mmCIF file of C-alpha atoms in Angstrom:
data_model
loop_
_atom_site.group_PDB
_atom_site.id
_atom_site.type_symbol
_atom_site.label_atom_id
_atom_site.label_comp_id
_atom_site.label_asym_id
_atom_site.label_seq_id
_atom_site.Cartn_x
_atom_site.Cartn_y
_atom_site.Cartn_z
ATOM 1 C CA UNK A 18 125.476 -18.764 -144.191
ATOM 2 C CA UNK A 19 128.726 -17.583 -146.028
ATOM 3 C CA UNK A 20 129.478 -14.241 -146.217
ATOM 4 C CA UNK A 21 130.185 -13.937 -150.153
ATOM 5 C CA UNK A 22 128.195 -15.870 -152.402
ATOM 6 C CA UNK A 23 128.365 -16.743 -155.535
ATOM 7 C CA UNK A 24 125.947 -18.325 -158.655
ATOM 8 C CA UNK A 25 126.553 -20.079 -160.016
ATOM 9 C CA UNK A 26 128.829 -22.375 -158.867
ATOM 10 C CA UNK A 27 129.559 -24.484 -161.871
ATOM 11 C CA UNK A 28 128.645 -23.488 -165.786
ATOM 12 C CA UNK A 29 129.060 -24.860 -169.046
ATOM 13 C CA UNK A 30 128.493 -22.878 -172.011
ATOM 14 C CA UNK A 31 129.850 -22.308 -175.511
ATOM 15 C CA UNK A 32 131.530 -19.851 -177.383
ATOM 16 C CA UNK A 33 130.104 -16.804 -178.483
ATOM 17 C CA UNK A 34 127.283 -16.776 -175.387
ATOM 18 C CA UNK A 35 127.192 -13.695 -172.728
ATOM 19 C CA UNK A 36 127.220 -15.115 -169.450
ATOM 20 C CA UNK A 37 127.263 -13.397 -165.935
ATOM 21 C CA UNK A 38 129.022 -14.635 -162.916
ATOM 22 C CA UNK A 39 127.163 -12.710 -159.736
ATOM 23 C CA UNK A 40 128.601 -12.239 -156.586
ATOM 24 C CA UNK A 41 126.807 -11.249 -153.484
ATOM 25 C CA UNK A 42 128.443 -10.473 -149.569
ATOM 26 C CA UNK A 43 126.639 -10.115 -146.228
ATOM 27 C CA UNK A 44 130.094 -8.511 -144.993
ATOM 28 C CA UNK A 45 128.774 -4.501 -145.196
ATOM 29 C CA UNK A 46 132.351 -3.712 -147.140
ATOM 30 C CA UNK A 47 132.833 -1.264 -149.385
ATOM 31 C CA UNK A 48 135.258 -2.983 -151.898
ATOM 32 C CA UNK A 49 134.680 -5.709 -154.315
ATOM 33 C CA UNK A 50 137.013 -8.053 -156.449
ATOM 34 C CA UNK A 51 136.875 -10.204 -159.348
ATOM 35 C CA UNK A 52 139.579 -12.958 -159.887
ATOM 36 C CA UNK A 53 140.333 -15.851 -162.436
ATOM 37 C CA UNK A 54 142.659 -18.400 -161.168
ATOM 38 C CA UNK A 55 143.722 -21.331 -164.208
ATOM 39 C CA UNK A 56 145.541 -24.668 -163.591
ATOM 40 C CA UNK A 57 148.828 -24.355 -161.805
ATOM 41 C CA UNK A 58 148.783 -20.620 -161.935
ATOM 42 C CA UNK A 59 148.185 -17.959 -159.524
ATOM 43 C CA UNK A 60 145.055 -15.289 -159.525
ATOM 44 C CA UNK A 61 144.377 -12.262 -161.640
ATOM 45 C CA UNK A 62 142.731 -9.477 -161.085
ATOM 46 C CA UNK A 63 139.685 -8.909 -163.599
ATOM 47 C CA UNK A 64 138.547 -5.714 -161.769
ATOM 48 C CA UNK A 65 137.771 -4.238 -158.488
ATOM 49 C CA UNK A 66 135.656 -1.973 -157.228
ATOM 50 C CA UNK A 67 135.849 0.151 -154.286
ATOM 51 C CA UNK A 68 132.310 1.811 -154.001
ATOM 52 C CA UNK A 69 129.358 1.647 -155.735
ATOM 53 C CA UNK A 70 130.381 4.665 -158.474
ATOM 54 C CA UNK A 71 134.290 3.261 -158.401
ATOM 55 C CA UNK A 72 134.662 0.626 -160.809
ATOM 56 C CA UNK A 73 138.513 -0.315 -161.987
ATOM 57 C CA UNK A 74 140.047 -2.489 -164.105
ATOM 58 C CA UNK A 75 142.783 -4.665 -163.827
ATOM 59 C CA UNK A 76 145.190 -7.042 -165.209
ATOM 60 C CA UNK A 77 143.252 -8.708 -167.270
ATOM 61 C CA UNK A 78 139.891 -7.053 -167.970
ATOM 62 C CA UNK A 79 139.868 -7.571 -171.893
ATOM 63 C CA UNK A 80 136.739 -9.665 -172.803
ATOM 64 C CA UNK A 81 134.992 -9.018 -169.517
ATOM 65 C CA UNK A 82 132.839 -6.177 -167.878
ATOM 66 C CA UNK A 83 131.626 -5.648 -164.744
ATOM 67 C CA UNK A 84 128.375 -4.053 -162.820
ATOM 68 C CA UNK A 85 128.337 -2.846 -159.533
ATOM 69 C CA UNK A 86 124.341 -3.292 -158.315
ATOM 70 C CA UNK A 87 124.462 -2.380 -155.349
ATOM 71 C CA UNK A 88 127.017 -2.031 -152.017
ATOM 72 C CA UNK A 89 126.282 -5.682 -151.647
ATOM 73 C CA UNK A 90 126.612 -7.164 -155.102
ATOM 74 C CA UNK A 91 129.104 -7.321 -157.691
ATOM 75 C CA UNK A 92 128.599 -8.833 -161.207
ATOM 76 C CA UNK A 93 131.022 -10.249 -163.907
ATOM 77 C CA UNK A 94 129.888 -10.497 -167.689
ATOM 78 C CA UNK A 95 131.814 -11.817 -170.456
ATOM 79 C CA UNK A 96 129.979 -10.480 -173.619
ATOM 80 C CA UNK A 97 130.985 -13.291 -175.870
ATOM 81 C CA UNK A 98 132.582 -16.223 -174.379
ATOM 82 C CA UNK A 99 135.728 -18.479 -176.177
ATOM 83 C CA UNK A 100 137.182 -21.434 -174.756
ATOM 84 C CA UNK A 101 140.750 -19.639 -173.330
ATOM 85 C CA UNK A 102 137.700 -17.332 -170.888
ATOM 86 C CA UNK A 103 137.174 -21.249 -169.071
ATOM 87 C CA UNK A 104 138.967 -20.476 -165.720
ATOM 88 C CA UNK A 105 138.075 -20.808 -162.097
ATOM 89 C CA UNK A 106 136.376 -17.223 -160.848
ATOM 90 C CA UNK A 107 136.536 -15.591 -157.447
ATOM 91 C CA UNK A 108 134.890 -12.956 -156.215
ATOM 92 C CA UNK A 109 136.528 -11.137 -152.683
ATOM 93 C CA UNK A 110 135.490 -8.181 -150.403
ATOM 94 C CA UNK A 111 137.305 -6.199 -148.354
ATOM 95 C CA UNK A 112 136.755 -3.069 -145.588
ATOM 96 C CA UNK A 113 137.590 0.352 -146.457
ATOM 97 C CA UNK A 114 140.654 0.107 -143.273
ATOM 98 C CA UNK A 115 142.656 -2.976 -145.607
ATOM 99 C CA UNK A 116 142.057 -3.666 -148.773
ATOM 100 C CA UNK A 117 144.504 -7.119 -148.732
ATOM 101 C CA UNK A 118 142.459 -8.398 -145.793
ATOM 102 C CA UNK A 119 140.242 -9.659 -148.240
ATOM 103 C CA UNK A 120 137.124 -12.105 -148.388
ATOM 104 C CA UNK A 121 136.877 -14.914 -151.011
ATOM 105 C CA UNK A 122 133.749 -16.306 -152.068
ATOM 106 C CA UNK A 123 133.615 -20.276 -153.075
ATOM 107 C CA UNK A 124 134.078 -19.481 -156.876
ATOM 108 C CA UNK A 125 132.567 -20.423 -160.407
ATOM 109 C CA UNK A 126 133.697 -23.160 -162.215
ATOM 110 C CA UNK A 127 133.514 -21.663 -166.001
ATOM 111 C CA UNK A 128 133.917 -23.963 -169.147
ATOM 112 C CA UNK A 129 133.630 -22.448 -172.567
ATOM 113 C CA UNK A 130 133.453 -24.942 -175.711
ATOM 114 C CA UNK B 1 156.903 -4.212 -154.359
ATOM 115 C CA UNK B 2 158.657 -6.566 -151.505
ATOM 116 C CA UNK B 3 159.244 -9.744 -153.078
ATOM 117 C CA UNK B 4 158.831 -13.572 -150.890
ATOM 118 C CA UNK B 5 160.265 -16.074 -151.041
ATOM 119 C CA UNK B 6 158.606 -19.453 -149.508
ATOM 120 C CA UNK B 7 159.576 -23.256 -149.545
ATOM 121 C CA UNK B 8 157.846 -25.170 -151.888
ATOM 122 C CA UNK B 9 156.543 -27.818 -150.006
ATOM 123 C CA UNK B 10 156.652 -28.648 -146.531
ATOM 124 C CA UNK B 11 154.981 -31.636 -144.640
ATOM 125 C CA UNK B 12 154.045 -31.852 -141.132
ATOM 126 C CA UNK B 13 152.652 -34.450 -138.910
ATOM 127 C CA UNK B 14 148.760 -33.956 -137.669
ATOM 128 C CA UNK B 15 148.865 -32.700 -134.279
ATOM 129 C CA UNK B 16 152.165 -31.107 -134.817
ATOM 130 C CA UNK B 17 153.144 -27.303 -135.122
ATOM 131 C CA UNK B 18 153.743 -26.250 -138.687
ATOM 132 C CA UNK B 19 155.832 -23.782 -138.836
ATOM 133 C CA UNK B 20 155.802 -22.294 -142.299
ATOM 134 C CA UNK B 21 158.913 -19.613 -142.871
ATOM 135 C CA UNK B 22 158.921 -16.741 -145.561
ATOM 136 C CA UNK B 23 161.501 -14.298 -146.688
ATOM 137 C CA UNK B 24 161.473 -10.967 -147.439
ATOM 138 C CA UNK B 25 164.755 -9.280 -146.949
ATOM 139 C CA UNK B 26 163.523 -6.264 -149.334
ATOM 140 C CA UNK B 27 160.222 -5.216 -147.376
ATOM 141 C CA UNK B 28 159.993 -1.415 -146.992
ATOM 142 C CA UNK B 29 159.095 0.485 -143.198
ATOM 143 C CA UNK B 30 155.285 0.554 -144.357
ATOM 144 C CA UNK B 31 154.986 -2.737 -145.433
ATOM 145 C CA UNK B 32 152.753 -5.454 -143.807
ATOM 146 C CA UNK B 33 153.169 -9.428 -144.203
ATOM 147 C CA UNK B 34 149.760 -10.937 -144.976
ATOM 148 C CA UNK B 35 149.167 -14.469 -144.910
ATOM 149 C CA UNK B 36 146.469 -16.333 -146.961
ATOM 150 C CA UNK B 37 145.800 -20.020 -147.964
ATOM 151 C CA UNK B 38 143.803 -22.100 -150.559
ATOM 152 C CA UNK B 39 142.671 -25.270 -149.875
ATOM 153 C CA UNK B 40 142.258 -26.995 -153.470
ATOM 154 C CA UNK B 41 139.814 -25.429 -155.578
ATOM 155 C CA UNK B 42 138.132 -23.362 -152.899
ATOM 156 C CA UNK B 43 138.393 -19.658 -152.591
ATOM 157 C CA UNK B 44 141.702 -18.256 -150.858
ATOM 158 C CA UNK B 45 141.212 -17.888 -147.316
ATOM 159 C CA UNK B 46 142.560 -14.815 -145.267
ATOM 160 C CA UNK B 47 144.952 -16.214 -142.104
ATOM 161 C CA UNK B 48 146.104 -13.399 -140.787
ATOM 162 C CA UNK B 49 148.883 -9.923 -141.152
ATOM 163 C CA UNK B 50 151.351 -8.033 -139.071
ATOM 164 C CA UNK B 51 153.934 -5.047 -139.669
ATOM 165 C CA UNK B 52 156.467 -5.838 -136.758
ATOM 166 C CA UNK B 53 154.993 -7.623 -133.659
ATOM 167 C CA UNK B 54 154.291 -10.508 -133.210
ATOM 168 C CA UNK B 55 150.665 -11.555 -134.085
ATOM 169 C CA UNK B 56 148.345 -14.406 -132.822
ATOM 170 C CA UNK B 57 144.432 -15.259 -133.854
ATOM 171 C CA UNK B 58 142.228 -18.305 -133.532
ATOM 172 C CA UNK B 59 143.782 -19.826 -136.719
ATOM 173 C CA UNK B 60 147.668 -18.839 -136.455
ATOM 174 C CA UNK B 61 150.406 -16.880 -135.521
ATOM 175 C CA UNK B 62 152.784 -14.861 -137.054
ATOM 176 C CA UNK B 63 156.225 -14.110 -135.747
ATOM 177 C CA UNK B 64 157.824 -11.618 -137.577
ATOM 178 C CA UNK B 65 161.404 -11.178 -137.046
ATOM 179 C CA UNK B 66 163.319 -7.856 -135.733
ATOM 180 C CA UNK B 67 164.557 -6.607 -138.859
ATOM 181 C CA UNK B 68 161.549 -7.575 -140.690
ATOM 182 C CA UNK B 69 163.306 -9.647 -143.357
ATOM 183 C CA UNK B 70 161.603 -12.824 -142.452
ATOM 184 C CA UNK B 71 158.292 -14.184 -141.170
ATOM 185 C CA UNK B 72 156.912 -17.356 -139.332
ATOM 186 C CA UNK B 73 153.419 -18.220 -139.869
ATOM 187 C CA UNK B 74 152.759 -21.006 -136.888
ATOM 188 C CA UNK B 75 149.523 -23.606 -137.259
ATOM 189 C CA UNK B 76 150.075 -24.594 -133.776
ATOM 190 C CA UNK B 77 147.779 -27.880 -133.987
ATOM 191 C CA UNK B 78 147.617 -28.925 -137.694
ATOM 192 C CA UNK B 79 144.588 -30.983 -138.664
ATOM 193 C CA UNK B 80 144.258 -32.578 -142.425
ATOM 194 C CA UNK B 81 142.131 -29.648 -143.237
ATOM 195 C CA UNK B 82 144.902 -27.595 -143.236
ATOM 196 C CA UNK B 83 146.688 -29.319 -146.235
ATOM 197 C CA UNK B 84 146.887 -26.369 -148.393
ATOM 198 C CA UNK B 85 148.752 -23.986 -150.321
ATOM 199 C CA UNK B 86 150.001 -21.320 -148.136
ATOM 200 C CA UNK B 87 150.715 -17.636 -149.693
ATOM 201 C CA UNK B 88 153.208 -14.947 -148.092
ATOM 202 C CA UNK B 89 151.902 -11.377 -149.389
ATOM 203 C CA UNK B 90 153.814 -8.119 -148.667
ATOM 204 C CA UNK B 91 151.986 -5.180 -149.345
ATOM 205 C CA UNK B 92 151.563 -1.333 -147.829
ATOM 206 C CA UNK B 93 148.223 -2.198 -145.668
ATOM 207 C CA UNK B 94 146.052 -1.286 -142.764
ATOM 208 C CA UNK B 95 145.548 2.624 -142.650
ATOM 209 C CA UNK B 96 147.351 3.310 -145.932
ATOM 210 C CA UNK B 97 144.842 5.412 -148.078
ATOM 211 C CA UNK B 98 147.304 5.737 -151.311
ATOM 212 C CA UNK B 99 146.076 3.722 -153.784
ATOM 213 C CA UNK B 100 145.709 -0.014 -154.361
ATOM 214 C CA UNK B 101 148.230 -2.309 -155.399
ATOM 215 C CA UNK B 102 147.168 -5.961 -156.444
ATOM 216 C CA UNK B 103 147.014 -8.731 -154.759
ATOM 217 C CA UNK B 104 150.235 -11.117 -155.596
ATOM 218 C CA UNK B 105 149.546 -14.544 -155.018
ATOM 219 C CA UNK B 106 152.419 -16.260 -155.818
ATOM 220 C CA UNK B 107 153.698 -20.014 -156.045
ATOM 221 C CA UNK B 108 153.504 -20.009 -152.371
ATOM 222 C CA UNK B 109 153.960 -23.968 -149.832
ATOM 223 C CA UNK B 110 151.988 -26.731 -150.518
ATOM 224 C CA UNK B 111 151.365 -27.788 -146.925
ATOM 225 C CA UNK B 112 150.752 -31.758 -146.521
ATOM 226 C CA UNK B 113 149.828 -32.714 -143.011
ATOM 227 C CA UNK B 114 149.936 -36.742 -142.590
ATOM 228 C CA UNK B 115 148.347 -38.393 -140.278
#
């Protein structure tokens, strides 16, 4: 079984819907990521999280929020989709030694019409 | 931040060594080289890092030269599987307890092993 999971995989869904994007590990770390990667570009971090009460944004974070369930899960919301939100998402995990030796789950595909 | 610099593409024959170089003449004393890939559309996959010596795991090694400016990530036996995009990350790492500092995934080498 992989080690970070995440549902779903692919979703479809139009503009102006909430949606959440979970992420789940079986790696017992600490520290929790949320990426977007779009065509031909690099990733971005959305937010990251390195403990259950330590929740932080990032680069992007407008238009998205996050909830941190549990050691072991890691959720992304976007309150009210729009089409430029359609991206690829990642979730990652890393131990409390390294935070850049970091875990990727398989992503969700996201499209927002 | 250290900056990298990596090839754009590079193409190496299954069976073969690839031998995948990165600069980065500007890395500071506590900076690590971390290597990562993404195979297309899947999540970014975690290789393997090193501050000065020379590294080795069951995926790759890294040879890191003596005055750190450059770097040498080695797929000793490439397969087709490891067509991917290959990303050269400097960043303060193991032990450092001073805050976090993203992530850069640049443009980094499209790998193409051939059979």
């Amino acid at each position: 079984d992989a080690d970070v999971t995440q549902t779903p995989r692919n979703r479809i869904t139009k503009t102006g819907k909430r949606i959440m994007l979970e992420c789940s590990q079986t790696k017992g770390h600490d520290r929790m990521y949320w990426y977007r990667q779009d065509p031909g570009l690099g990733l971005r971090l959305i937010y990251y999280s390195f403990d259950v009460k330590d929740i932080n944004k990032g680069e992007i974070s407008d238009g998205y929020s996050v909830s941190r369930q549990a050691q072991a899960k890691f959720s992304l919301s976007l309150e009210s989709a729009i089409p430029n939100q359609t991206a690829l998402y990642f979730c990652a995990t890393s131990g409390q030694l390294d935070p850049y030796e970091q875990y990727f789950g398989p992503g969700t595909r996201l499209t927002v019409t | 931040d250290a900056k990298t610099t990596q090839p754009t593409s590079m193409d190496c024959a299954e069976g073969r060594a690839a031998n995948l170089p990165c600069n980065h003449s500007t890395i500071s004393g506590n900076e690590y080289v971390y290597w990562y890939r993404q195979i297309h559309s899947q999540g970014p996959q975690y290789i393997i890092h090193g501050l000065k010596n020379n590294e080795t795991n069951e995926m790759a090694s890294l040879i890191i030269t003596e005055d750190r400016k450059s770097s040498t990530l080695i797929l000793p036996h490439a397969t087709l599987r490891d067509t991917a995009v290959y990303y050269c990350i400097v960043r303060v790492g193991s032990g450092f307890s001073g805050g976090y500092n993203k992530l850069i995934f640049g443009a980094g080498t499209r790998l193409a092993v051939h059979p």
